[in-house]
Amino acid sequence: MKNALIRVRVKYFAYIRSLVNNKREEEIELNDQSTILELIRVLARKYGKTFIESIFKDTRNNILRDNVILLHNGQSINNLEMPLRDGDTISFLPFLGGG
């Protein structure tokens, strides 16, 4: 049986927008068995090496950079194996520190 397709909204903030042709957001179509990691891989194929290297500090082990925050429907996450559902929103934000 063929997997159904879902649509996920992806939002980009601050310098991350420059990695995705200055888009604020877009919809990505995935199969209904996709995870956040698979979404990132789709985006990496679409936007290239600079995007993936800016998101991951270790691409082999899928370890996010310390200065990147991922939100799943507004909630901070670090589990890249989290399954996605139709209508989910994933946001890529840089961590902004200050003092």
Short mmCIF file of C-alpha atoms in Angstrom, two decimals:
data_model
loop_
_atom_site.label_atom_id
_atom_site.label_comp_id
_atom_site.label_asym_id
_atom_site.label_seq_id
_atom_site.Cartn_x
_atom_site.Cartn_y
_atom_site.Cartn_z
CA MET A 1 0.00 0.00 0.00
CA LYS A 2 1.34 3.41 -0.95
CA ASN A 3 1.99 5.96 1.79
CA ALA A 4 -0.25 9.00 1.90
CA LEU A 5 1.22 12.48 1.65
CA ILE A 6 1.20 15.15 4.32
CA ARG A 7 1.97 18.87 4.15
CA VAL A 8 4.19 20.45 6.78
CA ARG A 9 4.69 24.20 7.17
CA VAL A 10 8.33 25.17 7.73
CA LYS A 11 9.22 28.59 9.13
CA TYR A 12 12.65 30.21 9.08
CA PHE A 13 13.90 32.98 11.34
CA ALA A 14 16.86 35.41 11.38
CA TYR A 15 20.02 34.28 9.58
CA ILE A 16 18.50 30.89 8.75
CA ARG A 17 16.35 32.66 6.14
CA SER A 18 19.51 33.52 4.21
CA LEU A 19 20.17 29.77 3.87
CA VAL A 20 16.78 29.17 2.20
CA ASN A 21 16.68 31.95 -0.40
CA ASN A 22 15.28 34.45 2.14
CA LYS A 23 11.99 32.60 2.57
CA ARG A 24 9.99 33.24 5.73
CA GLU A 25 8.10 29.97 5.36
CA GLU A 26 7.10 27.27 2.91
CA GLU A 27 5.08 24.08 2.75
CA ILE A 28 6.87 20.79 2.19
CA GLU A 29 5.11 17.63 1.07
CA LEU A 30 6.31 14.40 2.69
CA ASN A 31 5.07 10.86 3.06
CA ASP A 32 2.95 10.24 6.15
CA GLN A 33 5.69 8.16 7.80
CA SER A 34 8.19 11.05 7.83
CA THR A 35 10.06 12.34 10.86
CA ILE A 36 11.65 15.70 11.58
CA LEU A 37 15.02 14.25 10.55
CA GLU A 38 13.58 13.26 7.17
CA LEU A 39 12.21 16.78 6.75
CA ILE A 40 15.69 18.18 7.42
CA ARG A 41 17.14 15.81 4.83
CA VAL A 42 14.60 17.00 2.25
CA LEU A 43 15.54 20.60 3.04
CA ALA A 44 19.24 19.72 2.79
CA ARG A 45 18.71 18.31 -0.71
CA LYS A 46 16.77 21.42 -1.66
CA TYR A 47 19.12 24.04 -0.16
CA GLY A 48 22.50 22.31 -0.18
CA LYS A 49 25.58 21.85 1.91
CA THR A 50 25.56 25.30 3.55
CA PHE A 51 22.08 24.70 4.95
CA ILE A 52 22.88 21.29 6.45
CA GLU A 53 26.22 22.44 7.88
CA SER A 54 24.49 25.41 9.50
CA ILE A 55 21.90 23.15 11.15
CA PHE A 56 24.06 20.20 12.23
CA LYS A 57 27.39 20.27 14.01
CA ASP A 58 27.74 16.53 13.33
CA THR A 59 25.92 15.38 10.19
CA ARG A 60 26.95 11.73 10.58
CA ASN A 61 25.30 11.50 14.00
CA ASN A 62 22.56 14.06 13.33
CA ILE A 63 23.57 16.35 16.18
CA LEU A 64 22.12 19.85 15.95
CA ARG A 65 24.32 22.89 16.42
CA ASP A 66 24.00 24.47 19.86
CA ASN A 67 22.83 27.72 18.29
CA VAL A 68 19.84 26.16 16.43
CA ILE A 69 16.45 25.69 18.05
CA LEU A 70 13.73 23.57 16.45
CA LEU A 71 10.10 24.09 17.34
CA HIS A 72 7.38 21.55 16.59
CA ASN A 73 4.00 23.28 16.71
CA GLY A 74 5.52 25.94 18.96
CA GLN A 75 7.23 23.55 21.39
CA SER A 76 11.02 23.24 21.60
CA ILE A 77 12.21 19.77 20.62
CA ASN A 78 15.42 17.82 20.28
CA ASN A 79 14.01 14.45 19.19
CA LEU A 80 14.62 14.34 15.44
CA GLU A 81 12.84 10.98 15.19
CA MET A 82 9.52 12.59 16.15
CA PRO A 83 6.88 11.67 13.56
CA LEU A 84 5.25 14.46 11.60
CA ARG A 85 1.53 14.83 10.93
CA ASP A 86 -0.37 16.70 8.27
CA GLY A 87 -0.58 20.38 9.18
CA ASP A 88 2.37 20.43 11.61
CA THR A 89 4.59 23.49 11.76
CA ILE A 90 8.36 23.20 12.19
CA SER A 91 10.32 26.37 12.93
CA PHE A 92 14.07 26.86 12.63
CA LEU A 93 15.33 29.56 14.99
CA PRO A 94 18.81 30.63 15.93
CA PHE A 95 19.57 30.68 19.63
CA LEU A 96 20.20 34.27 20.61
CA GLY A 97 22.14 34.71 23.81
CA GLY A 98 22.81 37.91 25.60
CA GLY A 99 23.77 39.35 28.88
#
